[in-house]
Every structure is written in C-alpha cells, then in structure tokens.
Short mmCIF file of C-alpha atoms in Angstrom, two decimals:
data_model
loop_
_atom_site.label_atom_id
_atom_site.label_comp_id
_atom_site.label_asym_id
_atom_site.label_seq_id
_atom_site.Cartn_x
_atom_site.Cartn_y
_atom_site.Cartn_z
CA GLN A 1 10.38 14.59 22.52
CA ARG A 2 6.66 13.86 22.78
CA PHE A 3 5.95 15.50 19.44
CA ILE A 4 8.62 13.46 17.64
CA ARG A 5 7.35 10.20 19.14
CA ASP A 6 3.78 11.09 18.13
CA PHE A 7 5.06 11.86 14.62
CA PHE A 8 6.54 8.37 14.26
CA ASP A 9 3.31 6.84 15.60
CA GLU A 10 1.25 8.44 12.80
CA PRO A 11 -0.22 5.66 10.57
CA GLN A 12 0.64 7.65 7.42
CA ILE A 13 4.28 8.00 8.49
CA GLN A 14 4.55 4.32 9.39
CA GLU A 15 3.03 3.32 6.06
CA ASP A 16 5.33 5.58 4.04
CA LEU A 17 8.42 4.42 5.93
CA ALA A 18 7.49 0.77 5.37
CA GLY A 19 6.78 1.40 1.70
CA GLY A 20 9.99 3.30 1.03
CA ALA A 21 8.23 6.59 0.21
CA LEU A 22 9.78 8.27 3.26
CA ARG A 23 13.18 8.32 4.97
CA VAL A 24 13.93 10.24 8.14
CA GLY A 25 17.02 11.47 9.92
CA MET A 26 17.47 13.45 13.11
CA VAL A 27 20.01 15.98 14.39
CA SER A 28 20.28 18.11 17.50
CA PHE A 29 22.05 21.44 17.75
CA ASN A 30 23.16 24.07 20.24
CA ASN A 31 26.59 25.58 19.77
CA ARG A 32 27.47 22.44 17.82
CA GLY A 33 25.54 20.03 15.62
CA ARG A 34 25.10 16.36 16.40
CA ARG A 35 23.83 13.69 14.02
CA LEU A 36 21.52 11.38 15.98
CA VAL A 37 20.12 9.34 13.08
CA SER A 38 21.26 9.11 9.45
CA LEU A 39 18.55 8.82 6.80
CA THR A 40 16.66 5.59 7.43
CA GLU A 41 13.35 3.89 6.79
CA GLN A 42 13.45 2.39 10.30
CA GLY A 43 11.11 4.67 12.20
CA LYS A 44 11.47 2.73 15.46
CA ARG A 45 15.24 3.23 15.40
CA ALA A 46 14.79 6.99 14.99
CA ALA A 47 12.15 7.17 17.74
CA THR A 48 14.44 5.48 20.27
CA ARG A 49 17.08 8.16 19.70
CA VAL A 50 14.73 10.90 20.90
CA SER A 51 15.84 10.20 24.47
CA LEU A 52 19.28 11.57 23.53
CA LEU A 53 17.91 15.12 23.18
CA ARG A 54 19.22 17.36 25.94
CA GLY A 55 19.11 21.10 26.59
CA GLY A 56 22.22 23.23 26.95
CA GLY A 57 24.65 25.46 25.09
CA LEU A 58 23.96 28.22 22.55
CA THR A 59 21.32 28.26 19.80
CA ARG A 60 23.36 28.17 16.57
CA ILE A 61 20.68 27.78 13.92
CA ASP A 62 23.33 28.00 11.19
CA ILE A 63 25.08 24.91 12.56
CA GLY A 64 21.77 23.10 12.96
CA LEU A 65 20.72 23.73 9.35
CA ARG A 66 24.10 22.73 7.92
CA THR A 67 24.15 19.52 9.96
CA ALA A 68 20.66 18.62 8.71
CA GLU A 69 21.67 19.49 5.14
CA ARG A 70 24.60 17.06 5.32
CA VAL A 71 22.25 14.30 6.46
CA LEU A 72 19.98 14.97 3.47
CA GLN A 73 22.98 14.84 1.10
CA ASP A 74 24.20 11.42 2.28
CA ARG A 75 25.21 8.90 -0.36
CA ASN A 76 26.03 6.06 2.03
CA ARG A 77 26.07 2.78 0.08
CA ARG A 78 26.17 0.66 3.23
CA TYR A 79 22.64 1.80 4.06
CA GLY A 80 21.47 1.93 0.46
CA ILE A 81 20.71 5.66 0.47
CA LEU A 82 21.07 6.37 -3.25
CA HIS A 83 19.20 8.08 -6.06
CA ASP A 84 17.83 10.91 -3.92
CA ASP A 85 17.59 13.49 -6.67
CA ASP A 86 13.91 12.84 -7.32
CA ARG A 87 12.91 13.07 -3.64
CA THR A 88 11.51 16.09 -1.83
CA LYS A 89 13.97 17.15 0.88
CA VAL A 90 12.57 18.75 4.04
CA ILE A 91 14.11 20.03 7.27
CA VAL A 92 11.73 20.38 10.22
CA VAL A 93 13.25 22.77 12.79
CA ILE A 94 11.92 22.63 16.36
CA SER A 95 13.20 25.65 18.32
CA ASP A 96 12.20 28.57 20.50
CA GLY A 97 13.87 30.90 17.97
CA GLY A 98 16.40 32.23 20.47
CA PHE A 99 19.27 32.57 18.02
CA CYS A 100 21.35 35.52 16.83
CA ASP A 101 20.33 37.46 13.74
CA ARG A 102 23.75 36.97 12.20
CA ASP A 103 23.24 33.19 12.24
CA LEU A 104 20.20 33.66 10.01
CA ARG A 105 22.56 34.31 7.12
CA ALA A 106 23.09 30.56 6.84
CA ARG A 107 21.36 29.13 3.80
CA VAL A 108 20.80 25.56 2.69
CA GLN A 109 20.28 24.37 -0.87
CA LYS A 110 17.27 26.13 -2.35
CA GLU A 111 15.52 22.86 -3.22
CA ILE A 112 15.36 21.97 0.50
CA GLU A 113 12.06 22.96 2.15
CA ILE A 114 12.17 24.22 5.74
CA VAL A 115 9.29 23.88 8.20
CA GLY A 116 9.48 25.55 11.61
CA LEU A 117 7.81 24.46 14.85
CA PHE A 118 7.97 27.40 17.25
CA ALA A 119 8.32 26.14 20.82
CA GLY A 120 7.67 29.31 22.78
CA ARG A 121 6.11 32.77 22.84
CA GLY A 122 7.24 36.32 22.27
CA PRO A 123 9.39 38.15 19.73
CA TYR A 124 11.57 35.18 18.74
CA LYS A 125 8.79 33.90 16.51
CA ARG A 126 9.90 36.46 13.90
CA ARG A 127 13.30 34.77 13.68
CA MET A 128 11.67 31.42 13.12
CA ARG A 129 9.62 32.99 10.33
CA ASP A 130 12.84 34.14 8.68
CA ILE A 131 14.09 30.58 8.18
CA VAL A 132 10.96 28.80 6.89
CA THR A 133 10.39 28.40 3.16
CA GLU A 134 6.77 29.59 3.23
CA ASN A 135 4.85 31.55 5.85
CA GLU A 136 2.35 28.71 6.18
CA TYR A 137 5.25 26.41 7.12
CA LEU A 138 5.65 28.13 10.50
CA LEU A 139 3.59 26.25 13.09
CA ASP A 140 3.25 26.59 16.84
CA LEU A 141 4.30 23.55 18.85
CA ASN A 142 0.93 22.88 20.43
CA ALA A 143 -1.80 20.27 20.38
CA ARG A 144 -2.65 21.04 16.73
CA ALA A 145 0.93 21.01 15.44
CA LEU A 146 1.07 17.35 14.41
CA LYS A 147 -2.18 17.53 12.50
CA GLU A 148 -1.09 20.72 10.74
CA LEU A 149 2.30 19.22 9.87
CA MET A 150 0.67 16.09 8.46
CA PHE A 151 -1.61 18.25 6.31
CA ILE A 152 1.42 20.09 4.85
CA TYR A 153 3.22 16.76 4.42
CA GLY A 154 0.40 15.28 2.37
CA LYS A 155 -0.32 18.47 0.43
CA ASP A 156 3.18 19.68 -0.46
CA PHE A 157 5.82 17.07 0.28
CA LEU A 158 4.42 13.62 -0.46
CA ARG A 159 5.04 13.12 -4.15
CA VAL A 160 2.79 10.82 -6.13
CA ASP A 161 5.00 9.18 -8.74
CA PRO A 162 2.80 8.18 -11.71
CA VAL A 163 3.26 4.61 -12.90
CA ASN A 164 2.11 3.48 -16.34
CA MET A 165 1.90 0.06 -17.94
CA GLU A 166 4.44 -0.38 -20.74
CA THR A 167 3.19 -3.85 -21.68
CA LEU A 168 0.04 -5.76 -20.77
CA THR A 169 -0.71 -9.44 -21.45
CA LEU A 170 -4.11 -11.00 -20.81
CA LYS A 171 -4.11 -14.80 -20.66
CA GLU A 172 -7.09 -17.20 -20.49
CA GLN A 173 -6.65 -20.97 -20.08
CA LEU A 174 -10.03 -22.59 -20.88
CA ALA A 175 -11.34 -25.40 -18.69
CA ASP A 176 -11.72 -28.88 -20.17
CA THR A 177 -15.50 -28.51 -19.97
CA MET A 178 -15.46 -25.52 -22.37
CA GLU A 179 -14.98 -25.36 -26.11
CA LEU A 180 -13.92 -22.12 -27.81
CA VAL A 181 -16.33 -20.97 -30.50
CA PRO A 182 -14.16 -20.55 -33.63
CA GLY A 183 -13.73 -16.95 -34.83
CA SER A 184 -15.13 -15.43 -31.60
CA VAL A 185 -11.86 -14.07 -30.16
CA SER A 186 -11.69 -10.25 -30.41
CA ASN A 187 -8.93 -7.66 -30.37
CA GLY A 188 -6.18 -9.73 -31.98
CA GLY A 189 -6.12 -12.52 -29.44
CA VAL A 190 -3.89 -15.49 -30.31
CA VAL A 191 -5.28 -19.00 -29.81
CA ASN A 192 -2.95 -21.87 -28.94
CA GLY A 193 -4.96 -24.97 -28.15
CA SER A 194 -7.17 -24.08 -25.19
CA THR A 195 -5.15 -20.95 -24.34
CA ILE A 196 -6.01 -17.44 -25.53
CA GLU A 197 -3.52 -14.60 -25.18
CA TRP A 198 -3.74 -10.87 -25.91
CA ALA A 199 -0.70 -8.58 -25.90
CA PHE A 200 -0.72 -4.75 -25.74
CA ALA A 201 2.38 -2.53 -25.81
CA PRO A 202 1.38 -0.19 -24.36
CA PRO A 203 -2.29 -0.76 -23.53
CA ASP A 204 -4.96 1.88 -23.99
CA ALA A 205 -6.48 3.50 -20.92
CA SER A 206 -9.29 0.94 -21.16
CA VAL A 207 -8.98 -2.52 -22.70
CA THR A 208 -11.88 -4.87 -23.49
CA VAL A 209 -11.49 -8.37 -24.90
CA THR A 210 -14.22 -10.95 -25.63
CA TYR A 211 -14.63 -14.54 -26.76
CA GLU A 212 -17.41 -17.14 -26.79
CA VAL A 213 -17.45 -20.67 -25.38
CA LYS A 214 -19.71 -23.69 -25.73
CA PRO A 215 -20.20 -25.78 -22.57
CA LEU A 216 -19.60 -29.50 -23.15
CA GLN A 217 -21.69 -30.81 -20.26
CA GLU A 218 -24.25 -29.87 -17.66
CA GLY A 219 -23.47 -28.57 -14.23
CA TYR A 220 -21.90 -25.62 -12.44
CA LEU A 221 -18.82 -25.13 -14.58
CA ASP A 222 -15.69 -22.96 -14.45
CA VAL A 223 -15.05 -21.16 -17.73
CA THR A 224 -11.27 -21.09 -17.21
CA ASP A 225 -8.61 -22.89 -15.24
CA GLU A 226 -6.45 -19.75 -15.22
CA SER A 227 -7.26 -16.11 -16.00
CA ASP A 228 -4.51 -13.53 -15.45
CA ALA A 229 -3.26 -10.08 -16.36
CA LEU A 230 0.51 -9.62 -16.46
CA TRP A 231 2.31 -6.35 -17.03
CA THR A 232 5.58 -4.43 -16.95
CA ASP A 233 5.49 -0.79 -15.83
CA ASN A 234 7.65 2.19 -16.73
CA LYS A 235 9.79 1.51 -13.63
CA ALA A 236 10.79 -1.87 -15.14
CA ARG A 237 8.76 -3.70 -12.52
CA ASP A 238 6.64 -6.77 -13.29
CA GLY A 239 3.16 -7.20 -11.93
CA SER A 240 0.29 -9.65 -12.15
CA GLN A 241 -3.34 -9.87 -11.13
CA PRO A 242 -5.73 -12.82 -11.44
CA PHE A 243 -9.23 -12.21 -12.69
CA PRO A 244 -12.12 -13.43 -10.53
CA ASP A 245 -13.39 -16.90 -11.37
CA VAL A 246 -16.35 -16.98 -13.73
CA ARG A 247 -18.76 -19.90 -13.53
CA LEU A 248 -21.73 -20.92 -15.64
CA SER A 249 -24.79 -22.84 -14.62
CA VAL A 250 -25.51 -25.16 -17.55
CA ASN A 251 -28.68 -27.28 -17.73
CA TYR A 252 -31.25 -28.41 -20.30
CA ASP A 253 -34.42 -30.48 -20.36
CA PRO A 254 -34.42 -33.41 -22.82
CA PRO A 255 -37.59 -33.63 -24.93
CA THR A 256 -40.48 -35.75 -23.57
CA PRO A 257 -40.76 -38.95 -25.59
CA THR A 258 -44.08 -39.49 -27.49
CA SER A 259 -45.55 -42.56 -29.15
CA PRO A 260 -44.48 -42.63 -32.79
CA PRO A 261 -47.19 -43.11 -35.45
CA PRO A 262 -47.58 -46.59 -36.87
CA PRO A 263 -44.85 -47.17 -39.39
CA THR A 264 -45.63 -47.54 -43.03
CA PRO A 265 -43.42 -49.16 -45.59
CA THR A 266 -42.33 -45.82 -46.85
CA ASP A 267 -41.78 -44.23 -43.42
CA VAL A 268 -38.21 -43.26 -42.53
CA PRO A 269 -37.53 -42.96 -38.78
CA PRO A 270 -36.88 -39.29 -37.93
CA ASP A 271 -33.52 -38.22 -36.44
CA PRO A 272 -33.65 -38.08 -32.64
CA PRO A 273 -33.79 -34.52 -31.28
CA THR A 274 -30.44 -33.00 -30.21
CA ALA A 275 -30.25 -31.30 -26.87
CA THR A 276 -28.63 -27.83 -27.09
CA PRO A 277 -26.99 -26.54 -23.88
CA GLU A 278 -27.82 -23.04 -22.73
CA VAL A 279 -24.94 -20.59 -23.31
CA ILE A 280 -24.61 -17.80 -20.78
CA VAL A 281 -22.84 -14.63 -21.90
CA LEU A 282 -19.79 -13.78 -19.79
CA LYS A 283 -19.60 -10.49 -17.94
CA PRO A 284 -16.55 -8.21 -18.30
CA ALA A 285 -13.81 -8.47 -15.67
CA TYR A 286 -11.85 -5.40 -14.57
CA LEU A 287 -8.38 -4.81 -13.17
CA PRO A 288 -8.53 -3.33 -9.65
CA VAL A 289 -7.27 0.24 -9.26
CA ALA A 290 -6.38 1.82 -5.89
CA PHE A 291 -6.26 5.55 -5.18
CA ARG A 292 -4.78 7.49 -2.30
CA GLU A 293 -6.86 10.55 -1.48
CA GLU A 294 -5.36 13.69 0.04
CA GLU A 295 -6.35 14.18 3.67
CA LYS A 296 -8.81 17.03 3.97
CA PRO A 297 -8.59 19.46 6.84
CA ASP A 298 -11.40 19.46 9.36
CA ILE A 299 -14.41 21.54 8.47
CA CYS A 300 -14.42 24.72 10.50
CA GLU A 301 -17.39 24.91 12.87
CA PRO A 302 -17.92 28.55 13.99
CA SER A 303 -19.42 27.57 17.33
CA ARG A 304 -16.26 25.67 18.26
CA GLN A 305 -13.73 28.34 17.26
CA ARG A 306 -12.08 30.89 19.55
CA VAL A 307 -11.55 34.40 18.24
CA ASP A 308 -9.06 37.18 19.00
CA LEU A 309 -10.55 40.29 17.37
CA ALA A 310 -8.96 43.70 16.88
CA VAL A 311 -11.41 46.54 16.10
CA VAL A 312 -9.43 49.38 14.47
CA ILE A 313 -11.39 52.64 13.98
CA ASP A 314 -10.36 55.86 12.23
CA THR A 315 -10.55 58.73 14.76
CA SER A 316 -9.56 61.52 12.37
CA ILE A 317 -11.52 64.83 12.44
CA SER A 318 -13.41 63.90 9.26
CA MET A 319 -15.10 61.06 11.15
CA SER A 320 -17.24 63.75 12.85
CA ASP A 321 -19.02 64.36 9.52
CA ALA A 322 -22.43 62.79 9.00
CA THR A 323 -22.64 59.51 7.10
CA SER A 324 -25.51 61.03 5.08
CA PRO A 325 -27.55 64.24 5.28
CA GLY A 326 -29.30 64.24 8.64
CA GLY A 327 -27.57 61.04 9.68
CA PRO A 328 -25.31 60.41 12.70
CA PRO A 329 -21.57 61.21 12.61
CA LYS A 330 -19.46 58.49 11.08
CA ILE A 331 -17.58 57.98 14.35
CA ASP A 332 -20.86 57.29 16.18
CA ALA A 333 -21.96 54.86 13.49
CA ALA A 334 -18.61 53.06 13.60
CA ILE A 335 -18.72 52.74 17.40
CA ALA A 336 -22.34 51.52 17.45
CA ALA A 337 -21.68 48.95 14.72
CA ALA A 338 -18.52 47.76 16.49
CA LYS A 339 -20.50 47.19 19.68
CA GLY A 340 -22.96 45.11 17.69
CA LEU A 341 -20.10 43.06 16.25
CA VAL A 342 -18.49 42.53 19.66
CA GLY A 343 -21.90 41.53 20.99
CA GLN A 344 -21.82 38.48 18.72
CA LEU A 345 -18.63 37.16 20.29
CA LYS A 346 -18.68 34.45 22.96
CA PHE A 347 -17.84 35.94 26.36
CA ALA A 348 -20.22 33.92 28.52
CA SER A 349 -17.71 31.45 29.90
CA GLY A 350 -14.96 34.02 30.36
CA ASN A 351 -12.68 31.72 28.38
CA GLN A 352 -13.88 32.06 24.82
CA ASP A 353 -13.40 35.09 22.58
CA GLN A 354 -11.25 38.20 23.20
CA ALA A 355 -11.26 41.65 21.65
CA THR A 356 -9.04 44.70 21.57
CA VAL A 357 -9.86 48.28 20.46
CA ILE A 358 -7.45 50.60 18.61
CA GLY A 359 -8.05 54.14 17.41
CA PHE A 360 -5.85 55.93 14.88
CA ASN A 361 -5.44 59.41 13.36
CA SER A 362 -1.90 60.77 12.90
CA ARG A 363 -0.99 58.31 15.65
CA ALA A 364 -2.39 54.97 16.83
CA ALA A 365 -3.55 54.35 20.39
CA LEU A 366 -4.50 51.12 22.14
CA ALA A 367 -7.83 51.81 23.88
CA THR A 368 -7.94 48.38 25.53
CA ARG A 369 -5.75 45.33 25.34
CA LEU A 370 -7.09 41.91 24.41
CA THR A 371 -9.67 41.06 27.03
CA PHE A 372 -12.62 38.80 27.79
CA ASP A 373 -14.35 41.74 29.57
CA ARG A 374 -17.28 42.93 27.43
CA VAL A 375 -17.81 46.03 29.62
CA ALA A 376 -14.16 47.08 29.19
CA ILE A 377 -14.46 46.70 25.41
CA ASP A 378 -17.65 48.83 25.19
CA THR A 379 -16.03 51.48 27.42
CA ALA A 380 -12.97 51.60 25.18
CA LEU A 381 -15.18 52.08 22.10
CA ASP A 382 -17.03 54.95 23.79
CA VAL A 383 -13.73 56.69 24.62
CA LEU A 384 -12.61 56.74 20.96
CA LYS A 385 -14.73 59.78 20.13
CA ALA A 386 -12.80 61.89 22.63
CA THR A 387 -9.47 60.98 20.98
CA GLN A 388 -10.26 62.49 17.55
CA ALA A 389 -7.41 64.48 15.97
CA PRO A 390 -6.16 65.43 12.48
CA GLY A 391 -4.48 62.88 10.25
CA THR A 392 -5.14 59.40 8.90
CA ARG A 393 -2.33 56.86 9.32
CA ILE A 394 -3.88 53.52 8.46
CA ASP A 395 -0.48 51.83 8.65
CA LEU A 396 -0.02 52.81 12.29
CA GLY A 397 -3.45 51.41 13.17
CA LEU A 398 -2.58 48.11 11.52
CA ASP A 399 0.81 47.96 13.22
CA GLU A 400 -0.76 48.51 16.65
CA ALA A 401 -3.42 45.83 16.02
CA ARG A 402 -0.85 43.34 14.76
CA ALA A 403 1.39 43.91 17.79
CA GLU A 404 -1.51 43.32 20.18
CA LEU A 405 -2.65 40.17 18.36
CA ASN A 406 0.92 38.86 18.59
CA SER A 407 1.17 39.63 22.31
CA ALA A 408 1.27 37.09 25.11
CA ARG A 409 -2.50 37.34 25.50
CA ILE A 410 -3.33 35.47 22.29
CA ARG A 411 -4.31 31.82 22.35
CA GLN A 412 -2.60 29.48 19.90
CA THR A 413 -5.94 27.86 19.10
CA ALA A 414 -7.72 31.15 18.33
CA THR A 415 -8.45 32.79 14.96
CA GLN A 416 -6.89 36.28 14.74
CA THR A 417 -8.90 38.94 12.88
CA ILE A 418 -8.66 42.69 12.30
CA VAL A 419 -11.66 44.82 11.29
CA LEU A 420 -10.51 48.27 10.11
CA VAL A 421 -12.91 51.20 9.50
CA THR A 422 -11.84 54.47 7.84
CA ASP A 423 -13.43 57.33 5.92
CA ALA A 424 -10.38 58.95 4.34
CA LEU A 425 -7.15 58.60 2.40
CA GLN A 426 -3.80 57.67 3.91
CA ASN A 427 -1.88 60.82 4.85
CA ASP A 428 1.51 61.46 3.29
CA LEU A 429 2.87 63.01 6.47
CA ASP A 430 5.85 60.71 6.11
CA ALA A 431 7.47 59.39 2.96
CA GLY A 432 5.75 56.28 1.69
CA GLY A 433 2.03 57.02 1.98
CA ARG A 434 0.13 54.12 0.39
CA GLN A 435 3.27 51.98 0.38
CA GLN A 436 3.38 52.17 4.16
CA VAL A 437 -0.15 50.80 4.34
CA THR A 438 0.65 47.96 1.95
CA ALA A 439 3.78 47.07 3.92
CA ALA A 440 1.83 46.99 7.21
CA ALA A 441 -0.90 44.83 5.65
CA ASN A 442 1.70 42.41 4.28
CA LEU A 443 3.03 41.89 7.81
CA VAL A 444 -0.52 41.24 9.01
CA ARG A 445 -1.00 38.69 6.24
CA SER A 446 2.33 36.99 6.97
CA ASP A 447 1.20 36.44 10.56
CA GLY A 448 -1.91 34.61 9.36
CA ILE A 449 -4.24 37.35 10.59
CA SER A 450 -7.44 37.93 8.59
CA LEU A 451 -8.01 41.58 7.63
CA PHE A 452 -11.41 43.10 6.83
CA THR A 453 -11.46 46.72 5.60
CA VAL A 454 -14.52 48.97 5.64
CA GLY A 455 -14.75 52.31 3.88
CA ILE A 456 -17.47 54.48 5.44
CA GLY A 457 -19.01 57.51 3.77
CA ALA A 458 -18.79 58.89 0.23
CA GLY A 459 -16.72 56.80 -2.16
CA ALA A 460 -14.82 59.82 -3.49
CA ASP A 461 -13.23 60.38 -0.07
CA ILE A 462 -12.02 56.77 0.28
CA ASP A 463 -9.09 55.05 -1.40
CA GLU A 464 -11.17 51.99 -2.27
CA ALA A 465 -8.47 50.45 -4.45
CA LEU A 466 -6.02 50.52 -1.54
CA LEU A 467 -8.51 49.15 1.00
CA GLN A 468 -9.44 46.32 -1.32
CA SER A 469 -5.81 45.46 -2.07
CA ILE A 470 -4.82 45.19 1.60
CA ALA A 471 -7.82 43.08 2.65
CA THR A 472 -7.12 39.37 3.00
CA ARG A 473 -9.42 38.76 0.06
CA PRO A 474 -10.91 41.32 -2.34
CA GLU A 475 -14.38 40.51 -1.00
CA PHE A 476 -13.17 41.35 2.52
CA TYR A 477 -13.32 45.05 1.56
CA ILE A 478 -16.82 46.54 1.96
CA HIS A 479 -18.10 50.04 1.25
CA ALA A 480 -20.62 51.37 3.78
CA PRO A 481 -22.18 54.63 2.54
CA ASP A 482 -24.26 55.22 5.68
CA ALA A 483 -24.77 54.12 9.30
CA SER A 484 -27.55 51.60 8.67
CA THR A 485 -25.51 49.90 5.97
CA LEU A 486 -22.53 49.62 8.32
CA GLU A 487 -24.55 47.82 10.98
CA THR A 488 -25.91 45.39 8.38
CA ILE A 489 -22.43 44.75 7.00
CA TYR A 490 -21.05 43.93 10.44
CA ARG A 491 -23.94 41.65 11.29
CA GLU A 492 -24.46 39.80 8.01
CA ARG A 493 -21.16 39.90 6.13
CA ILE A 494 -18.29 40.16 8.61
CA ALA A 495 -19.47 38.44 11.81
CA PRO A 496 -20.17 35.04 10.15
CA LEU A 497 -16.69 34.97 8.56
CA ILE A 498 -14.60 35.89 11.60
CA PRO A 499 -14.46 32.40 13.22
CA CYS A 500 -13.90 30.62 9.87
CA PRO A 501 -12.33 33.03 7.38
#
C-alpha cells in the first residue's frame, strides 16, 4: 500500500496523468480477481482505493494477469477510454511469488509488458522471474524499488510522440510609428497595408524572415503592434506563440544653425538640412522549444556500495602445478591473490561487505557461507588446498556460488559478484561439457550477478573462448600467466569494478 501511494505521489506520474500521457488501473487477486479501478487519469481516485487491498485466499497469478489484461483492453465510452492501440500497455505485479507452477501457463497478449515487484525472500523469486517480460523488469520491493521502476518507466515505457508543424504562418502588424521600406520583405512575405504575412506548408527545420522599417518619429518605439507565429501540427491541433516585443531607441541631433553669408543678388537660399533618423537593425526572434530529458540513474560511488562477493577457485589436481618455472603452485597463487582481493572489502563496521568461498573440482564445495568475518574467509581460503581432487566442473562451481548469493544472507542493496579462477578445461564427465558451463553462467547473468573469469597458467591449457563468453562482459575475462600477474589483476582490474560493475 505504501509503495502504491508513493508511486502516485511521484511528480513525473502526476504530470503524465494530468497531461493525458498516462492512465492507470488497479486490480487485486487471490483465488479470484477484483477490479479496484478501471483505467483513469485521476491518480487521486486510484490512490484512495489502495485501502481496499486485503490479504487472504490463494495466489492465482493466472487470474490476476487476466483481470489486469481485461482492464487494459477496456473500450468504455463513458470514461472516454478509446484509441489505445498506440499506447504502451504495462502490468506491474506486486507479489511474494507464492503461486503454483501450473498457473504460470497463463499468458497475456504479447504486446503487454510485465514488471514484477518481489515482496519477499527465498525460492519464490524464480516464479516471479518467469512472468516478467525482461529479467531487468524484476525488482525487489524495497527502498530502491520506486526509483528503479521510475527509471524503467522513463526508459522503456514512456513514449515520446513526435509532433511536426504541417503549416506555419508568421504575422507582423507594424506600429503606426513605423514605415515599411519598400522591397525589403524577404522569403515571399505578403504585404497588406501595415501587415506582413509569411506562410509555410510545411516549414523547414529553421525559418528566417527579414524586413526593414523607417521610424517616423523620435522616442522609444515599438516596431510592431502584434507579432505572432501560428501553426497546425500533424495531430490537427492549432497552436500560437507571440514573439517578444522589439523596441527601437530613435533620436537625432538637428544641425547647429550658423550665420548665413551676406546675400548677393545672385544668391539662392540653400535648402534647409533634413534630419535623418537613425535606423537600428532588428535582431532575429526565435520560437521557444522545450525538451524532456530522460532521467539518468545515480552515479555509482564505490565507497557507498555494499558488496556480496563469491570467490570460486579451481581445486583440481592440475592447480598444484607451478604458474611458471620456479614459481609457486597455481593454487597458492590463487589463494594469496584472493586474500588480497578480500582485503580490499569493507569489513570494519561489521555491516558492510560480505564474502563467500567455494572450491570446485569434480564437485563443488562451500568452504564458508556469506559472512562479514574476515578471519573466517581467510581460513576458508587456506583450507581449499587440502580439498584438491581430480576433475574440473566449472558449472558446479558457478551453481554453488549463485545459490549462496541468492540465499537469505544477501542484502537487497548489495552488488552481487562472482570471481572465478581456473587453470583447465571443463570436464566432459557428464553429457553437456561446455554447454553446462554456458547454461550455469546464463542463470548467473539472469540473476543480475556480475561474473569475472580468470584463466591462470599457460593459455593452451585454458578454454579462453569459453571463459570470455561466460563473463558478464568480454573484458571481464583476464588471462593470468603467473602468480605476480594474478595479484596485479585482482588489485588493479577486478577490485575497482566490483562495487560498480
């Protein structure tokens, strides 16, 4: 209820409702659907109906979606809800996801977008993911939910309908104190007495018209009595806009009289000098244009972000080999570098970053769950060496990390990240091989978890193409040929990106 009220209090929503760009309806559902508000532009009316929401009954998502779909398909002439074909249609579902899998078979029209607000924790989030149109449209009902929904609303759902001028008329009515200079009107303007008119159908992107005037007296004078632009747009709507007043300061100094020479019989008195007013050139006037800019998301500040980090390290037998001749074993280098990475997390307050450690060979094992305890994390890393065994199942390591990052210990405000280190190829112990890894990485990506992959050792022993393809971005795969390179990679390339991927 609080979220819906806050939604209607958003200035953007109020503006779009008042301007007709947005209509809203509201339904509730359990084991039956109930229409609370038909599509309306009256946000206050919809907000008052929030108090009718009550808990109880079953969670029939199929009934809820069909009820909402019927509201979006209304053609009720009494309320003027017509001509909806050019509008984006969206259903925002607020639920804890506790519905039966069979009810997920319900489908609405494919042009209807579905956004989900997950009000809960645990495994039901997967069911909410199954109903949303895009993975990014699944949000958690928390303090950030409204801001995230408004970002999606402005980015994907708020259509900007382009409007063009079909005709444009510019009209100038000269003041009585001005005289039009003959032949000075440009661009096909038509003169009718003291009125000048230009017509364009349609106008160019930029239109400039000019004319010249001669002031008829001194003083601070208006050039025109009226100066307007009038147009018709491609929606058959008329519009007008006055130009700003233009004034001229007109003054002149009459010549200083001098004593004439004595007249002679043949002298003819000269013509008296004629005072010429100063003519000031007019400046161009421009039609005002207004733009609506898309709201930009807040800039990510690393120091303010919370991190849930999963360190996933290959513990196959080959990790006992040296990173380079005379160098330390790859498993030692991976553990030491991971400790350096964890050391850059924020544990001081006991309420900042968390980390978990997973080792994998032919199986995956959780060495420590997500924890704020730096000592527990270092201990878990040290234990990995004793768990080495044959096999390399990258997919199992990713699955274990994803499960832990989706556990009850995550914070909704934290950034989830996996850093995976391996020195070998995926084993084909089971059917699938590389496809299993890709499938596991796709699930990680669908959960919004960032995935860094690191190949340690000789390039010939690593499936670099696979590791690069499963990373969140191609540049999130890094090859580390030796121990010193691995430590540098963690410190300079991965650590800065974890809070703000």
